[in-house]
Short mmCIF file of C-alpha atoms in Angstrom, two decimals:
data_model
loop_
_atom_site.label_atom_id
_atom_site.label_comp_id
_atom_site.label_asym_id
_atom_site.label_seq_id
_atom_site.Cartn_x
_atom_site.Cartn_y
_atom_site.Cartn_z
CA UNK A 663 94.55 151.41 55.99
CA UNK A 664 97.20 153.35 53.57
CA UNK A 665 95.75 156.31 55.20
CA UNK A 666 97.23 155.49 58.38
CA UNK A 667 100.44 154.46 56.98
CA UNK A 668 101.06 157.90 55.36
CA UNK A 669 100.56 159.48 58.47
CA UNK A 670 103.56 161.21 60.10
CA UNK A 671 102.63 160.98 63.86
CA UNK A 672 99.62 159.21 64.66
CA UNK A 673 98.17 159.63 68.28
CA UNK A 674 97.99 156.63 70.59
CA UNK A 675 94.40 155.93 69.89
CA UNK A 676 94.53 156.10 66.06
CA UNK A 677 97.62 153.92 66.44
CA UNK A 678 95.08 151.25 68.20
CA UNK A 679 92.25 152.25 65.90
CA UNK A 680 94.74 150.80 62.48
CA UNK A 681 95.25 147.94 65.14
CA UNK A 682 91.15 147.09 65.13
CA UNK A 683 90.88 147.59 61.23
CA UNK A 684 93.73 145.42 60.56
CA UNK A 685 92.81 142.83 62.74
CA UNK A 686 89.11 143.22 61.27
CA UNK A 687 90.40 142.86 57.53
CA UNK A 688 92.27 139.66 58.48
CA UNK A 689 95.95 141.49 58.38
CA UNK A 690 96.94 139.41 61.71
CA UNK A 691 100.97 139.89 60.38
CA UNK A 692 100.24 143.59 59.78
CA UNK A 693 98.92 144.20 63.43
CA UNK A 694 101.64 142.78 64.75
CA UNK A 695 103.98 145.05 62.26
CA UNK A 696 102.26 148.21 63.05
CA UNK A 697 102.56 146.98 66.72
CA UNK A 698 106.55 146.52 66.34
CA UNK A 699 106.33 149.85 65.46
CA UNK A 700 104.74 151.36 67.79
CA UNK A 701 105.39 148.76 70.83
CA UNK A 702 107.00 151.71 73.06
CA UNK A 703 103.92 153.50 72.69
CA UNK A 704 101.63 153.75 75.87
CA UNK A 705 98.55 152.42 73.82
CA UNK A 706 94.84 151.94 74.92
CA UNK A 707 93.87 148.42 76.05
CA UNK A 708 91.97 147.98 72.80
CA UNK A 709 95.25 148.18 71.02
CA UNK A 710 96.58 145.40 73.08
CA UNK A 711 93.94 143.31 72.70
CA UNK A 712 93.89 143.36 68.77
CA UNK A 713 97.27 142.54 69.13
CA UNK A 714 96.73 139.57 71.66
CA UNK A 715 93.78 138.20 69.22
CA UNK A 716 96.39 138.69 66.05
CA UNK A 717 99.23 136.36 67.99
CA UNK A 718 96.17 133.72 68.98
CA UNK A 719 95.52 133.98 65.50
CA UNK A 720 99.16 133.25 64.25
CA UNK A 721 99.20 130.35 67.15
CA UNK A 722 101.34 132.17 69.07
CA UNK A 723 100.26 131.55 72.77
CA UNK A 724 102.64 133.20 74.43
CA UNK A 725 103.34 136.56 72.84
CA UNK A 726 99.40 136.84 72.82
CA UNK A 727 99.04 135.88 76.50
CA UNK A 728 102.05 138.91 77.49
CA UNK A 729 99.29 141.11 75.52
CA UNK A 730 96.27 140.00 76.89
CA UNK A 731 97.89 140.73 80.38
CA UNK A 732 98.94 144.23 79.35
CA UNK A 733 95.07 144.59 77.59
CA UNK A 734 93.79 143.50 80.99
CA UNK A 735 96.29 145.54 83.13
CA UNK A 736 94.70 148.62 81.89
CA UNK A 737 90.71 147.14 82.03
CA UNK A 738 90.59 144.11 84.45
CA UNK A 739 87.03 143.74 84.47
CA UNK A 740 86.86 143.75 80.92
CA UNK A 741 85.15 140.22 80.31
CA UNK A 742 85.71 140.11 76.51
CA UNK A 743 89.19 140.19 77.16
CA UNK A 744 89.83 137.67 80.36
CA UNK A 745 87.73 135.24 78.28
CA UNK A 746 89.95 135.74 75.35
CA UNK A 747 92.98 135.32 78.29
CA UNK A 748 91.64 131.81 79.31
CA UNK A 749 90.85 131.08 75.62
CA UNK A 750 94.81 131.41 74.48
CA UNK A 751 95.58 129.35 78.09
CA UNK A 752 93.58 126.72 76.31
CA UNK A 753 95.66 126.95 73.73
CA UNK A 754 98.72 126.89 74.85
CA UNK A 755 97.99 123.67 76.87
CA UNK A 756 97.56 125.12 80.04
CA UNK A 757 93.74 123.68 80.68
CA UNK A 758 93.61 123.98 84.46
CA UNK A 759 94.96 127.25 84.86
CA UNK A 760 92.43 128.32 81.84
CA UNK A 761 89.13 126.72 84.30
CA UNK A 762 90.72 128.24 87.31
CA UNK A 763 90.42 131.42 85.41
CA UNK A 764 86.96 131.08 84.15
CA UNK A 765 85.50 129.83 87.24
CA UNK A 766 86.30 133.25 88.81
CA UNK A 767 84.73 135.18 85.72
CA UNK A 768 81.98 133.04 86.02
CA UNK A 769 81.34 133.58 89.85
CA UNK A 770 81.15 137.21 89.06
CA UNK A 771 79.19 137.49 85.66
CA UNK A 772 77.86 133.82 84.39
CA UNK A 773 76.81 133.93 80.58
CA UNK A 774 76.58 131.54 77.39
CA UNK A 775 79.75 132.95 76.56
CA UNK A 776 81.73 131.34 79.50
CA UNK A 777 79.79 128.32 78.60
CA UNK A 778 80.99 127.84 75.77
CA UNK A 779 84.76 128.88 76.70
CA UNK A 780 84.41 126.40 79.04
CA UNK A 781 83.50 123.86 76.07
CA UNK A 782 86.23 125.09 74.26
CA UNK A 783 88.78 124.35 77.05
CA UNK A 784 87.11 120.55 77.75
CA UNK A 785 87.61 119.88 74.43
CA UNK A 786 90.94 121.10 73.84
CA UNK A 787 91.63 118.78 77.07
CA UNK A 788 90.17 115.84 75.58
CA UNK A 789 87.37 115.55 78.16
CA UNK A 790 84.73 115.48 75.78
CA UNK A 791 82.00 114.08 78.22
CA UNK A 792 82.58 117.41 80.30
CA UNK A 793 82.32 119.39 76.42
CA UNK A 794 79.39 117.89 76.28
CA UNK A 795 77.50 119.20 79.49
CA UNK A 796 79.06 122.69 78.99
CA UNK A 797 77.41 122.58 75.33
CA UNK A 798 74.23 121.29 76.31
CA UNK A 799 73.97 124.08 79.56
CA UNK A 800 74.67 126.51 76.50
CA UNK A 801 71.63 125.71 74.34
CA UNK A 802 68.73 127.73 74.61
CA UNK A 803 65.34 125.74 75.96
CA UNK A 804 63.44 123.73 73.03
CA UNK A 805 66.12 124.02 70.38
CA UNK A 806 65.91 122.44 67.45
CA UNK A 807 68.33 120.47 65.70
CA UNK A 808 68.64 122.99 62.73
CA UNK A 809 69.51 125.45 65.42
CA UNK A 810 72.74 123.31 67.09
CA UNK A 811 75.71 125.41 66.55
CA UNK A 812 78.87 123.65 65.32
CA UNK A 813 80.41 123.27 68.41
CA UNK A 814 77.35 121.53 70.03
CA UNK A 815 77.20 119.05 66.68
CA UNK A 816 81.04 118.24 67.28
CA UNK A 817 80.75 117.77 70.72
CA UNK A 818 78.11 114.96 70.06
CA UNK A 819 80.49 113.50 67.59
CA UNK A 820 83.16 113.83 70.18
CA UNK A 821 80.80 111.30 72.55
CA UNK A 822 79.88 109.08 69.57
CA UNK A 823 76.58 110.74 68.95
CA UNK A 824 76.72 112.22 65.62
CA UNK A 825 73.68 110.94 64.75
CA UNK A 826 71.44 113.26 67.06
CA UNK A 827 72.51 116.04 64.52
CA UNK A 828 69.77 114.66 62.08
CA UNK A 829 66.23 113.89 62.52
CA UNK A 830 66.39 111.12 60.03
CA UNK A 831 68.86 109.45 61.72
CA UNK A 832 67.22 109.56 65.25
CA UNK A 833 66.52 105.91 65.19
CA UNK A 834 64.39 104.95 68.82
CA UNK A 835 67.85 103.27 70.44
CA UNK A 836 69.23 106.48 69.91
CA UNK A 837 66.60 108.69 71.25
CA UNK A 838 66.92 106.48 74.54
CA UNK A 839 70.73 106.96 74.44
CA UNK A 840 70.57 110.51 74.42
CA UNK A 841 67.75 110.71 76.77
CA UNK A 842 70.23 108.41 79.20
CA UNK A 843 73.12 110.80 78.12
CA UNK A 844 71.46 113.92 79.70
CA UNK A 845 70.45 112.32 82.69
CA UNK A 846 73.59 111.15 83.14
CA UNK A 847 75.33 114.85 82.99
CA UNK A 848 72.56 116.08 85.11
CA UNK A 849 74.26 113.81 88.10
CA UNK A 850 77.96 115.38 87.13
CA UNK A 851 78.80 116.81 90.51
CA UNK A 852 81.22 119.50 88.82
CA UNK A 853 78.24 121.74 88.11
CA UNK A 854 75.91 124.06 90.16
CA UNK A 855 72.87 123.38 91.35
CA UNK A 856 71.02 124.97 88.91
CA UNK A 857 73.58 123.80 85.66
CA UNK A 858 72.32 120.36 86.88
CA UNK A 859 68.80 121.31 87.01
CA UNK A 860 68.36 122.84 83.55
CA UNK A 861 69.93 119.54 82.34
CA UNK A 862 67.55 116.97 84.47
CA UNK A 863 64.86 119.46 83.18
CA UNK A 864 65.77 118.80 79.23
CA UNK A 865 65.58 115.31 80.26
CA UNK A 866 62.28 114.93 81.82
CA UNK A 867 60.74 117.12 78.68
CA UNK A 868 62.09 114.26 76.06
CA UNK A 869 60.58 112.22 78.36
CA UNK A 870 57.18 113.46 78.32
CA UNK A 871 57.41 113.37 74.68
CA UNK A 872 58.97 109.66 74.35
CA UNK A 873 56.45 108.65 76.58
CA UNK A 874 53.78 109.74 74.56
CA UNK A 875 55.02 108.28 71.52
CA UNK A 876 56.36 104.81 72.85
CA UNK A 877 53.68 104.15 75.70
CA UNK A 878 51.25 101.84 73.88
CA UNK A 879 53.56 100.69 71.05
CA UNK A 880 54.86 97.40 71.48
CA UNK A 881 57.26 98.01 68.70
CA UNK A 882 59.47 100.15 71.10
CA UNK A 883 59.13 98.02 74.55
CA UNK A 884 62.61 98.07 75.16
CA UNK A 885 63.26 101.74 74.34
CA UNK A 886 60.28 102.09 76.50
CA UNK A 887 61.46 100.55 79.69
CA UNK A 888 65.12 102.07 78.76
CA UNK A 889 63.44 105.55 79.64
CA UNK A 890 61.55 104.38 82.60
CA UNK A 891 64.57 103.44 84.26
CA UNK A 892 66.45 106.37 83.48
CA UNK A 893 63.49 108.57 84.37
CA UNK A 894 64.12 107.99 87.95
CA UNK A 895 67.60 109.95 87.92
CA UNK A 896 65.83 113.03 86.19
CA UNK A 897 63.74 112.83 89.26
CA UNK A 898 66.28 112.60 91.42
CA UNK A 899 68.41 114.84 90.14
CA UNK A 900 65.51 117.62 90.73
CA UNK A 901 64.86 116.70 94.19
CA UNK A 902 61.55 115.54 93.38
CA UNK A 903 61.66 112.30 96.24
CA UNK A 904 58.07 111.90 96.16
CA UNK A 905 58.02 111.46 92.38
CA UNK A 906 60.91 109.43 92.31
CA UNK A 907 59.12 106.69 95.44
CA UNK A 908 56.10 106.65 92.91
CA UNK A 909 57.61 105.57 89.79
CA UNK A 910 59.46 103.44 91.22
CA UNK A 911 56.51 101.22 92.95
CA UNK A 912 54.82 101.78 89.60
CA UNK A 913 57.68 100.01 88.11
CA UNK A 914 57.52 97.72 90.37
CA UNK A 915 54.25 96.64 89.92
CA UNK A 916 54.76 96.15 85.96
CA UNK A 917 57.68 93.58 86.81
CA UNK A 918 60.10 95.95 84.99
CA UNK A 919 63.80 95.27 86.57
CA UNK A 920 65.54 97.99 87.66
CA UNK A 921 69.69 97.93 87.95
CA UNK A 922 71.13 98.56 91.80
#
């Protein structure tokens, strides 16, 4: 970076190019010195954004939210930089505006990423039931618990269940509390059809495997009827009606009581 510095007149993208290295090599003070310097320069919305991720860095919402605008005045559709718009909204306490915000990105161009912004901004809020679902919707199918990211383990913690991060720990009450968990976010009318589906459809795979494992051990009756009951809303929750009349005579039958 001393290169740059012993420059006499740098051009408007080399000025944004020291911005990126900076930024890169942790220097968040020393973008936003070289930017001071340069401010009245007309720089490329690169440049801007460095600067905007160099404030979030320093925790200063505001100064990087005037940058992210003037990044995003010059490439609206850019999606790295709205979702690092809504990120610094989360930040700076303004959660609603933030969703607002992310729900139109997400109409236009759905991803993990706005997934997991939307995680971010649930937690920040303290709704960590609704950090939760956006974690879970952000996990690819049959992960494994060495593959959670950090942000999916602390969002369990967040809802009391830490212990789903370990195997060893996945005692059979808590296999049936998580099963119940994601049937319960599958019926969270905040998300779309098909965010509810992919949840009900995680459900009814642990399931298939609980019921394999608990059917004919009387060791695990309880957990056992625990899932039966829930098993209904995974049904429901998919639309399958004729599924959902069967199990539930077949409940019936076996005397099991079922809650209103």
């Amino acid at each position: 970076m001393s290169w740059f510095a012993l420059k006499s007149a740098l051009s408007n993208n080399q000025i944004a190019d020291w911005l990126q290295i900076a930024l890169w090599a942790g220097q968040d003070k020393q973008v936003i010195t070289v930017y001071n310097r340069y401010r009245h320069q007309q720089l490329p919305a690169r440049g801007y954004a460095a600067v905007a991720v160099a404030y979030r860095n320093l925790q200063q919402w505001q100064n990087s939210l005037t940058l992210w605008q003037k990044a995003l005045s010059l490439e609206p559709q850019n999606k790295d930089y709205q979702r690092g718009q809504i990120l610094t909204l989360a930040d700076a306490g303004h959660y609603d505006t933030a969703l607002v915000k992310l729900k139109q990105l997400n109409s236009g161009a759905p991803d993990k990423a706005n997934l997991l912004a939307e995680a971010y901004i649930y937690k920040l809020a303290g709704r960590h039931q609704d950090e939760l679902r956006a974690m879970t919707e952000s996990l690819p199918e049959n992960a494994s618990t060495q593959q959670y990211p950090t942000e999916y383990v602390q969002a369990l913690r967040n809802n009391q269940l830490a212990a789903a991060i370990d195997d060893a720990n996945l005692t059979p009450d808590i296999r049936a509390d998580i099963h119940a968990e994601l049937v319960r976010l599958s019926f969270m009318p905040t998300r779309s059809e098909s965010e509810r589906y992919a949840i009900a459809d995680r459900a009814l795979a642990q399931y298939a495997a609980l019921e394999i494992l608990w059917h004919d051990n009387p060791d695990r009756t309880a957990q056992y009827q625990r899932i039966q009951v829930d098993h209904l809303g995974a049904l429901l929750t998919r639309d399958r009606y004729k599924d959902v009349i069967s199990h539930y005579q077949r409940l019936k039958k076996t005397g099991q009581i079922i809650p209103p």
